[in-house]
Coordinates of C-alpha atoms and ligand atoms in Angstrom, one line a residue:
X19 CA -21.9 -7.3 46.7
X20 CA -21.1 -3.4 45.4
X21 CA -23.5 -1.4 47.2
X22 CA -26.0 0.5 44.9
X23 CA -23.9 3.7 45.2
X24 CA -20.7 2.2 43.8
X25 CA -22.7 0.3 41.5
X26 CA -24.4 4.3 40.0
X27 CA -20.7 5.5 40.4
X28 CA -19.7 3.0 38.0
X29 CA -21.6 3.5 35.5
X30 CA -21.9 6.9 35.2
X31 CA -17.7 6.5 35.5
X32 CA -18.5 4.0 32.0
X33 CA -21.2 6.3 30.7
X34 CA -18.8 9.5 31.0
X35 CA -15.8 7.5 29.3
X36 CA -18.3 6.1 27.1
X37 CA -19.3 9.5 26.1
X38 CA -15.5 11.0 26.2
X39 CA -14.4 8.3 23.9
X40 CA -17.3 9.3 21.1
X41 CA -16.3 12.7 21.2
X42 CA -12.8 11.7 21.2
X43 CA -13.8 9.4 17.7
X44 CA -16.2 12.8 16.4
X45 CA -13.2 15.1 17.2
X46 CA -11.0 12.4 14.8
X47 CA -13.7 12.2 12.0
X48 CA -13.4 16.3 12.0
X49 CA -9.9 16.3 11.8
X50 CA -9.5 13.8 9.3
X51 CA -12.2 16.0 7.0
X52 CA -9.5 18.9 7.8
X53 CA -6.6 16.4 6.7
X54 CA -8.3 15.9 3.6
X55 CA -8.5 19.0 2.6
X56 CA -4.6 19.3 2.2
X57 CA -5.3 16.5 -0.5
X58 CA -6.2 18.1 -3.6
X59 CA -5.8 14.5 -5.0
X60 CA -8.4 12.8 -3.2
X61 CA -11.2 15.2 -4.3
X62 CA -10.5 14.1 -7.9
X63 CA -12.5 11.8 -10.1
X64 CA -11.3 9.0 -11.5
X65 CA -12.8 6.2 -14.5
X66 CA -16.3 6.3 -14.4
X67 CA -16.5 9.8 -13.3
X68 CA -16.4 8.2 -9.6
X69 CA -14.6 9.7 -6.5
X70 CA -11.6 8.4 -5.6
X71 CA -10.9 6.4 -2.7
X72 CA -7.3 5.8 -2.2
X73 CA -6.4 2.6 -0.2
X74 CA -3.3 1.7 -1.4
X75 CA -1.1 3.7 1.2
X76 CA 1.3 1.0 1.9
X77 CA 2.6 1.5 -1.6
X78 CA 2.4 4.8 -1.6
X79 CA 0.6 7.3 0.2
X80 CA -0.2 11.0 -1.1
X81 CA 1.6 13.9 -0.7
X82 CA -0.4 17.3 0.7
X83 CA 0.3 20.5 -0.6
X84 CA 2.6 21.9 2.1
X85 CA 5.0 19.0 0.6
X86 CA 4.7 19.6 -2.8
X87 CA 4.5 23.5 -2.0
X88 CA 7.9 23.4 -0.1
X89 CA 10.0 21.0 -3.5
X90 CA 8.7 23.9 -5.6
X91 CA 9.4 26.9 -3.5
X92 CA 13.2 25.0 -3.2
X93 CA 13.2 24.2 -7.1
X94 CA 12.1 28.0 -7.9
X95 CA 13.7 30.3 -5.3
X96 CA 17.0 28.4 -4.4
X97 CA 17.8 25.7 -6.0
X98 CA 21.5 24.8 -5.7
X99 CA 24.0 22.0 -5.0
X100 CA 24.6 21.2 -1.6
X101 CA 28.0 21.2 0.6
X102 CA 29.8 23.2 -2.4
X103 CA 29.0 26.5 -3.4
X104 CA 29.9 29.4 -1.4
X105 CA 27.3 31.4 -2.8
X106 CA 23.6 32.3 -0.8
X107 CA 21.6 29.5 -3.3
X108 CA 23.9 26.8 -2.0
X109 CA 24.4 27.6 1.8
X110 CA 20.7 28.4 1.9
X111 CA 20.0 24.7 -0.1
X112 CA 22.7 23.2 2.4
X113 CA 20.8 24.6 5.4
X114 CA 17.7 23.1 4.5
X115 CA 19.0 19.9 3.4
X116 CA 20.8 20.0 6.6
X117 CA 18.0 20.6 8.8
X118 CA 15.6 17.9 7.0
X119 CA 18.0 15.5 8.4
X120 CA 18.0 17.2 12.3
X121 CA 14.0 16.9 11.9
X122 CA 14.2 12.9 10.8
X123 CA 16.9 12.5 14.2
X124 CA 14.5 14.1 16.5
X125 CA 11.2 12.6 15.0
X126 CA 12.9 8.9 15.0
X127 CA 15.0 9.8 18.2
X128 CA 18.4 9.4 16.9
X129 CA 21.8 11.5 16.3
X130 CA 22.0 13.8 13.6
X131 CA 25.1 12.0 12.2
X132 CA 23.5 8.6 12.5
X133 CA 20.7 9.8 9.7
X134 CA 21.9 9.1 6.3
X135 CA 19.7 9.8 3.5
X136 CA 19.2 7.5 0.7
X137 CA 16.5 6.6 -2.0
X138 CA 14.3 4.5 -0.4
X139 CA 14.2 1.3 2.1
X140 CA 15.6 -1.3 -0.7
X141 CA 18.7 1.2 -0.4
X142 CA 19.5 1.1 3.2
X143 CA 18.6 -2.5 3.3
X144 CA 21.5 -2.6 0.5
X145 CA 23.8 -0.4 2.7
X146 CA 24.0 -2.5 5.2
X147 CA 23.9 -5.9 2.9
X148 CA 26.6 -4.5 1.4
X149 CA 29.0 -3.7 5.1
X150 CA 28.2 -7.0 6.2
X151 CA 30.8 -8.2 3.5
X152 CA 33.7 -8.0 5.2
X153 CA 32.1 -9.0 8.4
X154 CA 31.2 -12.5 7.3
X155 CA 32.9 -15.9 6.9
X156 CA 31.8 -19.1 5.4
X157 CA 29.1 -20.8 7.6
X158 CA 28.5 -17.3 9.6
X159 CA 24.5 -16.6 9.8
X160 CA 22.4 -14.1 8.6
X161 CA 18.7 -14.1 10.2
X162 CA 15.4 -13.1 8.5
X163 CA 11.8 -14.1 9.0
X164 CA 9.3 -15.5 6.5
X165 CA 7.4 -12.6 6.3
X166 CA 10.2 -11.0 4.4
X167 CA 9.2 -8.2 1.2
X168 CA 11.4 -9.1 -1.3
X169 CA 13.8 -6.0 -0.1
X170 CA 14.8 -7.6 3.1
X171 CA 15.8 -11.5 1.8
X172 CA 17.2 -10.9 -2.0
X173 CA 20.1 -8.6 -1.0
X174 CA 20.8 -11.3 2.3
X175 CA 20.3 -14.1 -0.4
X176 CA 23.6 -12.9 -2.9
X177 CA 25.3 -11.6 0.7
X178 CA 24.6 -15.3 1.3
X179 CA 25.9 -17.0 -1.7
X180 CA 28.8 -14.7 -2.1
X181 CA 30.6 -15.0 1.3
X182 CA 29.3 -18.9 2.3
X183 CA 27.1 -18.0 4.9
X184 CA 23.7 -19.4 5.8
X185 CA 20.2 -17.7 5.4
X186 CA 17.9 -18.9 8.3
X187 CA 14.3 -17.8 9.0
X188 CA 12.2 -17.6 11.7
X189 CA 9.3 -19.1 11.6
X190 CA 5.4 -17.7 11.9
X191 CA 2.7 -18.9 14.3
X192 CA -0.4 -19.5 11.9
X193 CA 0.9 -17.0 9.3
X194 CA 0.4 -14.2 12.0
X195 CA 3.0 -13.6 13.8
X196 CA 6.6 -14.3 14.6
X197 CA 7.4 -17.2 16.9
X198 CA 9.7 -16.5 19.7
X199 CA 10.8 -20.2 20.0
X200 CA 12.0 -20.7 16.9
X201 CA 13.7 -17.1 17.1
X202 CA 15.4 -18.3 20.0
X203 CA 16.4 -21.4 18.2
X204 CA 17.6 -19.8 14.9
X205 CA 19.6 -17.0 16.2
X206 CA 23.2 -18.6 17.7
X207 CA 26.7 -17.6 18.2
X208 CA 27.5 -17.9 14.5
X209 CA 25.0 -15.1 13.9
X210 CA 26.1 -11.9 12.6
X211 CA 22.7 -10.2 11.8
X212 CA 19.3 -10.4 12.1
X213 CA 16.9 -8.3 9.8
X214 CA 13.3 -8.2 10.3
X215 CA 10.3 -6.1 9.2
X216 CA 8.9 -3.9 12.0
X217 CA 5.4 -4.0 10.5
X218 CA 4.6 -6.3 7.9
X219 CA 3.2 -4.8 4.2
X220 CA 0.9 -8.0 3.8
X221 CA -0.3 -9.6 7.4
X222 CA 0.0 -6.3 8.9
X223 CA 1.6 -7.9 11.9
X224 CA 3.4 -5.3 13.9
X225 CA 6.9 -7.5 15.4
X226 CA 7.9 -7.4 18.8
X227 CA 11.0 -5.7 18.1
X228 CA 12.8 -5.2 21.3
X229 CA 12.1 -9.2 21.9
X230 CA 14.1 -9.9 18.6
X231 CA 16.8 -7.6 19.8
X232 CA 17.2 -9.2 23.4
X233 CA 18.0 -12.7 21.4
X234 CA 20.1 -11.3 19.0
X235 CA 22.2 -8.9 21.5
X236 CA 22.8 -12.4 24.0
X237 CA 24.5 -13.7 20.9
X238 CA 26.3 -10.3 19.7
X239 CA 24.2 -9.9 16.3
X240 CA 23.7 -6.9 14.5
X241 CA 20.3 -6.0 14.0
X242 CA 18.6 -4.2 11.0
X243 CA 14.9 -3.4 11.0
X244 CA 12.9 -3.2 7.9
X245 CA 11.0 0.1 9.1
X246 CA 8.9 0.8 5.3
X247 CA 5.6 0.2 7.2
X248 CA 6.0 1.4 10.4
X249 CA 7.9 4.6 10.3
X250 CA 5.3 6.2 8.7
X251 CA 2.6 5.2 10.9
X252 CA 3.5 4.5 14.5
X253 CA 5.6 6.0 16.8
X254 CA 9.3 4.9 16.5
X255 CA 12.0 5.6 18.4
X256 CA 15.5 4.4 17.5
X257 CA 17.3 5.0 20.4
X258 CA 14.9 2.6 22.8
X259 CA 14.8 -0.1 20.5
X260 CA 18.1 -0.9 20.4
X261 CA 18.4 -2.3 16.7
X262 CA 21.6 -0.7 15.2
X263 CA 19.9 0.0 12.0
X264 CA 16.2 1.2 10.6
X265 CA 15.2 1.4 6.9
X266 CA 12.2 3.2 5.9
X267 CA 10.9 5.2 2.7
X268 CA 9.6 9.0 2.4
X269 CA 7.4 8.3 -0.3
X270 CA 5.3 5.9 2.4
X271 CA 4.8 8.5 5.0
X272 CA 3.6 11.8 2.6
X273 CA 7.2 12.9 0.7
X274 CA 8.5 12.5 -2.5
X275 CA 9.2 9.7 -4.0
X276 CA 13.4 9.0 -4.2
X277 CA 14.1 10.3 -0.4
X278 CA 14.4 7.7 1.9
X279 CA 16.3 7.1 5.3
X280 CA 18.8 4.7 6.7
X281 CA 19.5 5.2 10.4
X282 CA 22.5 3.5 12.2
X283 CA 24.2 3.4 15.2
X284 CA 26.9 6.0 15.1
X285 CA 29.9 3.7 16.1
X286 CA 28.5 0.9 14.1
X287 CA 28.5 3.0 10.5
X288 CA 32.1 4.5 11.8
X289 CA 32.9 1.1 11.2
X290 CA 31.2 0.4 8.3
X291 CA 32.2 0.5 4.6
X292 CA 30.0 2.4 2.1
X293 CA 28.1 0.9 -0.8
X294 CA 28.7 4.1 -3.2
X295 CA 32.4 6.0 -3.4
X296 CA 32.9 9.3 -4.8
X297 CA 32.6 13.2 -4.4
X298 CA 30.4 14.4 -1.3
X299 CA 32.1 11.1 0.6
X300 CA 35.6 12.0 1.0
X301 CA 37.6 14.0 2.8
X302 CA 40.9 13.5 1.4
X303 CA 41.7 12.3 -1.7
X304 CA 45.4 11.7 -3.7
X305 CA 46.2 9.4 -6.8
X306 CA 46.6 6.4 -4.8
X307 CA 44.2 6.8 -2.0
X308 CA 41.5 8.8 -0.1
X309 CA 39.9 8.7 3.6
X310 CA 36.0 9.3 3.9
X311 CA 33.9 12.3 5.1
X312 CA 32.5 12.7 8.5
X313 CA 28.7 10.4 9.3
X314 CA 26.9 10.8 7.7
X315 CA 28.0 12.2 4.4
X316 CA 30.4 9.5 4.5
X317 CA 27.6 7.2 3.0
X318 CA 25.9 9.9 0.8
X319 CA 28.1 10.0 -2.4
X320 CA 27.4 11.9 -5.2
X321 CA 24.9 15.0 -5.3
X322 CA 22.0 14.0 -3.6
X323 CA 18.1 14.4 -3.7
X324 CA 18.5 18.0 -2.1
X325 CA 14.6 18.5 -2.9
X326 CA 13.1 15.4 -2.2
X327 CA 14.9 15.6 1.2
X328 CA 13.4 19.2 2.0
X329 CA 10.1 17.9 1.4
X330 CA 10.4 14.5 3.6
X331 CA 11.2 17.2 6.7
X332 CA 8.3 18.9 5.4
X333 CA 6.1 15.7 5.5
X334 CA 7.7 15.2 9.1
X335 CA 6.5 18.3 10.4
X336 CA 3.0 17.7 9.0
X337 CA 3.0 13.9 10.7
X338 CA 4.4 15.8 13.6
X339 CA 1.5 18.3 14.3
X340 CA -0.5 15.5 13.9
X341 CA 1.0 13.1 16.2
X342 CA 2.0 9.9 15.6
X343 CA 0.5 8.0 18.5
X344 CA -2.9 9.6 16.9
X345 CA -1.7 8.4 14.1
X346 CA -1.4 5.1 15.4
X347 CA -4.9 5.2 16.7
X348 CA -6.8 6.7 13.7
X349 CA -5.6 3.5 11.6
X350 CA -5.9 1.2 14.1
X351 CA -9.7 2.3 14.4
X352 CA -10.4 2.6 11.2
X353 CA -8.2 -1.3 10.7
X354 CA -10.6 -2.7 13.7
X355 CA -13.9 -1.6 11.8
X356 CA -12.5 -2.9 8.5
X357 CA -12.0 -6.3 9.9
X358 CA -15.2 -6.1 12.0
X359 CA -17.3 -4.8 8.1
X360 CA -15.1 -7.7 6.6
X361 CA -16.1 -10.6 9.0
X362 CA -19.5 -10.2 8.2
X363 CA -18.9 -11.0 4.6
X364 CA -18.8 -14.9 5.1
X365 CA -17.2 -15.0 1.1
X366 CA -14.6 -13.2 2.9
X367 CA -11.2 -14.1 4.2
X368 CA -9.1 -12.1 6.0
X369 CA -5.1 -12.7 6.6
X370 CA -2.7 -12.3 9.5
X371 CA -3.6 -11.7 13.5
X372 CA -6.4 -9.9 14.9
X373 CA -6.4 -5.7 14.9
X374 CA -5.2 -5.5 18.3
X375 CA -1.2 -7.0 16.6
X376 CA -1.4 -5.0 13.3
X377 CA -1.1 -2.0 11.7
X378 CA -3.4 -0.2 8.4
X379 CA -3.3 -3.6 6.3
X380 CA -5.5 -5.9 5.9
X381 CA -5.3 -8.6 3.3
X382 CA -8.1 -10.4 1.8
X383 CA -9.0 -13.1 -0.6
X384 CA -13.0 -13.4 -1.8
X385 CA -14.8 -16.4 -3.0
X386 CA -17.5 -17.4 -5.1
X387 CA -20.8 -19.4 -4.3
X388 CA -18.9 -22.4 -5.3
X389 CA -16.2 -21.4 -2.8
X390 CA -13.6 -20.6 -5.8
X391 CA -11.3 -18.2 -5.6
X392 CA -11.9 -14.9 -7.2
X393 CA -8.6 -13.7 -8.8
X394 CA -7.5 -10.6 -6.7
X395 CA -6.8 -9.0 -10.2
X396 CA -10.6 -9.1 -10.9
X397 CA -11.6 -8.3 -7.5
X398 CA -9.4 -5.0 -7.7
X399 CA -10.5 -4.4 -11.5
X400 CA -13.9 -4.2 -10.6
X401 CA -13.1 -2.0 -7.2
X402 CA -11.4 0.2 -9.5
X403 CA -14.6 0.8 -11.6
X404 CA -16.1 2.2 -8.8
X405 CA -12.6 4.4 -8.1
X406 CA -11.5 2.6 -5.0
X407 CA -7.7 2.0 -5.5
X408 CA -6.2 -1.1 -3.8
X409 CA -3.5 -3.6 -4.5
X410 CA -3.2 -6.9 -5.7
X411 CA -1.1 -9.4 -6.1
X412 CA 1.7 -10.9 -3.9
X413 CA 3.0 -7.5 -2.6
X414 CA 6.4 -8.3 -3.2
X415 CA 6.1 -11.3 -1.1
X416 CA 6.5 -13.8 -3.6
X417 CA 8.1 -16.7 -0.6
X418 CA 5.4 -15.5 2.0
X419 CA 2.5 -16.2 -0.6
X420 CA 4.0 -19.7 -1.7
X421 CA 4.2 -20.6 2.2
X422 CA 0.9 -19.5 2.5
X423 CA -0.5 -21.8 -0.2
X424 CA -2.2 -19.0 -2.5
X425 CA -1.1 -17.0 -5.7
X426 CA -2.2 -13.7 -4.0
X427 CA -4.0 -11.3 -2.1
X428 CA -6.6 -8.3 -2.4
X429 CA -4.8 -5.8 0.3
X430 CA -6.5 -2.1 1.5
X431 CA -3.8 0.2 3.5
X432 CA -4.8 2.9 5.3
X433 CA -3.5 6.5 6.2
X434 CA -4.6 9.6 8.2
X435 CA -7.0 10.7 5.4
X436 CA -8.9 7.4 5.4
X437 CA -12.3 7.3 6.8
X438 CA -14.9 4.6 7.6
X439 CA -17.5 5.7 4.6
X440 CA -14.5 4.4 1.9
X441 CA -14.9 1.4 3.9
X442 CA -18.2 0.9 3.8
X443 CA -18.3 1.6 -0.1
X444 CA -15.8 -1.2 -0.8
X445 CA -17.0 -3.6 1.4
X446 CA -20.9 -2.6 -0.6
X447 CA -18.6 -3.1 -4.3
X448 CA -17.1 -6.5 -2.7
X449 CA -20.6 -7.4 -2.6
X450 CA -21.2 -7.2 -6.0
X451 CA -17.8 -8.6 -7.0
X452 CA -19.2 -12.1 -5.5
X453 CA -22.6 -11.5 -6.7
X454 CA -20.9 -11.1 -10.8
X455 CA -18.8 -13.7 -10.0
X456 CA -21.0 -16.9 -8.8
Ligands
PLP17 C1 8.0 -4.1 4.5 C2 8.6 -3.4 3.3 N1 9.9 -3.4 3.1 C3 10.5 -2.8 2.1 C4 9.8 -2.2 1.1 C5 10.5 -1.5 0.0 O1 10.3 -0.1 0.0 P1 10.8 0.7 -1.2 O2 10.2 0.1 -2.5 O3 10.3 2.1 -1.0 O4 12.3 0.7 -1.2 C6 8.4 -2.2 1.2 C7 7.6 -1.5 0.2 O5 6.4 -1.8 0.0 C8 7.8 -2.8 2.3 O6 6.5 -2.8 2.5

């Protein structure tokens, strides 16, 4: 038995974390009012003269005004071509274009020539569909999981059927998450990469990547990670998970749309071929021939996005000062309370594993009284009236939503500028979806 001292000491140990983790939760609540205020957007109204509540961040998240302030200030003090001119406009554009891609290395933990710029995650994902070509033979094995978004099984599916090599999948546990076992049976000798989401955009599962890698590494794979959802919301770090290439998107983590990033291992893209040939790519060119440009310009033909790529370092710095493991938490708070305000909706059902595996998604379908389905398209239509934005439909998951027996979901995302009262207003309007609907 504890005596009664160690018994007091205890709790006044619980009351004082009890206490520190309140005022840890008020600080967050004041800094996400702050947050918000960098979001001339969210103070708009929208339809019915309603505020808006944006929860549709795993499509696209919005941009605060140091991002947008920083494209403009390139577009009207120094805009230039990049890597050409010898004039101050262009080195001073080349600089800054230069430096957005230092900030990505550091913030994601890589080399400076292993960041490569590109439009978004469907284009890296095509990058390296595209330098597995030559790397493949007839009955060779390409690995995904059934969780794909269309991005990350399409390009592996022509890759497939053009070269004679076999698309396998790893399996789920429950439609939660990814099953080790049949990882472990799917990935063999014969296979030459393995590409799997690192959060996924509809169960919200977050994918024990450094598991995957061990498996694929005993059998000499490549490894690509689909990174669209978790880049911009948890801490990742390219260099410790060992996957020789990371996808993500800038307009999913506050910067423009058409800026994206493809990280890869700096002796794997030495020995990689391009998808795109031209000027900006070369280093040597004659009638006959040409050699390519150092990494990473090598896979960043043509003039690129100089301005959408000063504003994703921009977005950087603002994720940055905030943190990302506070990031992290912030969503995985506000995720925990959604599921929690959810639950206790029994016309309510929730996809994918409890909060404690996921990220800011959370997929849902609602039902009736007569336990029918209520089409996610009205469910949103009617969420919309009251100016809460969310998506529905089968998230570009078209396989995932066939396995999974239904036509679609309902799906809120979060960001750092989501707080718990929008949850508690769309969890009051899902109310009165069910009540118009039975
Ligand atoms: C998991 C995942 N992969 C890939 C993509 C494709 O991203 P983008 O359309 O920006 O290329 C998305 C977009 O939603 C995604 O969620």
């Amino acid at each position: 038995m504890p005596s009664d001292k160690k018994v007091q000491g205890s709790l006044n140990f619980h009351k004082k974390m009890a206490f520190k983790i309140c005022v840890v939760a008020q600080m967050d609540q004041l800094s996400i009012e702050n947050i918000r205020k960098d979001f001339p957007i969210l103070s708009r109204k929208v339809r019915n003269n309603v505020p808006l509540i944006y929860l549709d961040n795993a499509a696209t998240t919005q941009k605060p005004k140091q991002v947008v302030d920083a494209i403009a200030d390139y577009y009207l003090r120094y805009n230039a071509n990049v890597h050409r001119g010898i004039h101050a406009l262009s080195e001073e554009a080349s600089e800054k274009y230069e430096e957005a891609h230092l900030k990505v290395a550091k913030f994601l933990n890589a080399k400076f020539q292993e960041v490569i710029f590109t439009k978004n995650t469907t284009e890296g994902l095509n990058i390296v569909a595209h330098g597995m070509y030559d790397r493949l033979e007839r009955d060779d094995e390409i690995v995904v999981t059934r969780m794909e978004h269309h991005s990350n099984i399409v390009p592996f599916q022509v890759l497939a059927r053009k070269t004679g090599a076999k698309l396998k999948f790893i399996e789920l546990d429950k439609f939660e998450t990814l099953n080790l076992e049949s990882a472990e049976k799917v990935i063999t000798d014969r296979t030459k990469l393995v590409s799997i989401p690192h959060m996924s955009n509809v169960l919200g599962t977050i994918n024990p990547v450094k598991d995957i890698v061990d498996i694929a590494k005993a059998h000499g794979s490549l490894v690509l990670l689909d990174g669209a959802q978790s880049v911009p919301h948890l801490p990742v770090d390219f260099a410790d998970l060992g996957v020789d290439f990371l996808a993500f998107s800038g307009h999913k983590m506050l910067a423009p749309m058409g800026i994206g990033g493809l990280i890869g291992k700096e002796e794997v893209l030495e020995d990689f071929e391009p998808l795109l040939y031209g000027g900006e790519m070369i280093k040597y060119v004659d009638y006959e021939r040409a050699t390519w440009n150092d990494l990473p310009w090598k896979f960043e033909a043509g003039t690129p996005n100089v301005g959408g790529g000063i504003g994703l370092g921009v977005a950087i710095d603002y994720l940055s000062n905030i943190g990302m493991e506070r990031v992290h938490k912030m969503e995985r708070e506000l995720t925990k309370y959604t599921m929690e305000r959810f639950s206790e909706l029994d016309f309510v059902q929730i996809y994918g594993p409890p909060s404690e595996y996921r990220g800011g998604v959370v997929s849902f379908n609602v039902f009736n009284d007569d336990g029918e389905l209520i089409h996610p398209h009205d469910v949103s239509t009617i969420l919309d009236e009251h100016g809460i934005a969310i998506r529905a439909g089968h998230h570009c998951a078209q396989p995932l939503m066939r396995a999974m027996s239904i036509p679609a979901t309902n799906r809120v995302s979060f960001y750092i500028y989501n707080n718990y009262e929008e949850v508690d207003k769309t969890v009051e309007v899902l109310k009165e979806v069910k009540a118009l609907f039975s």
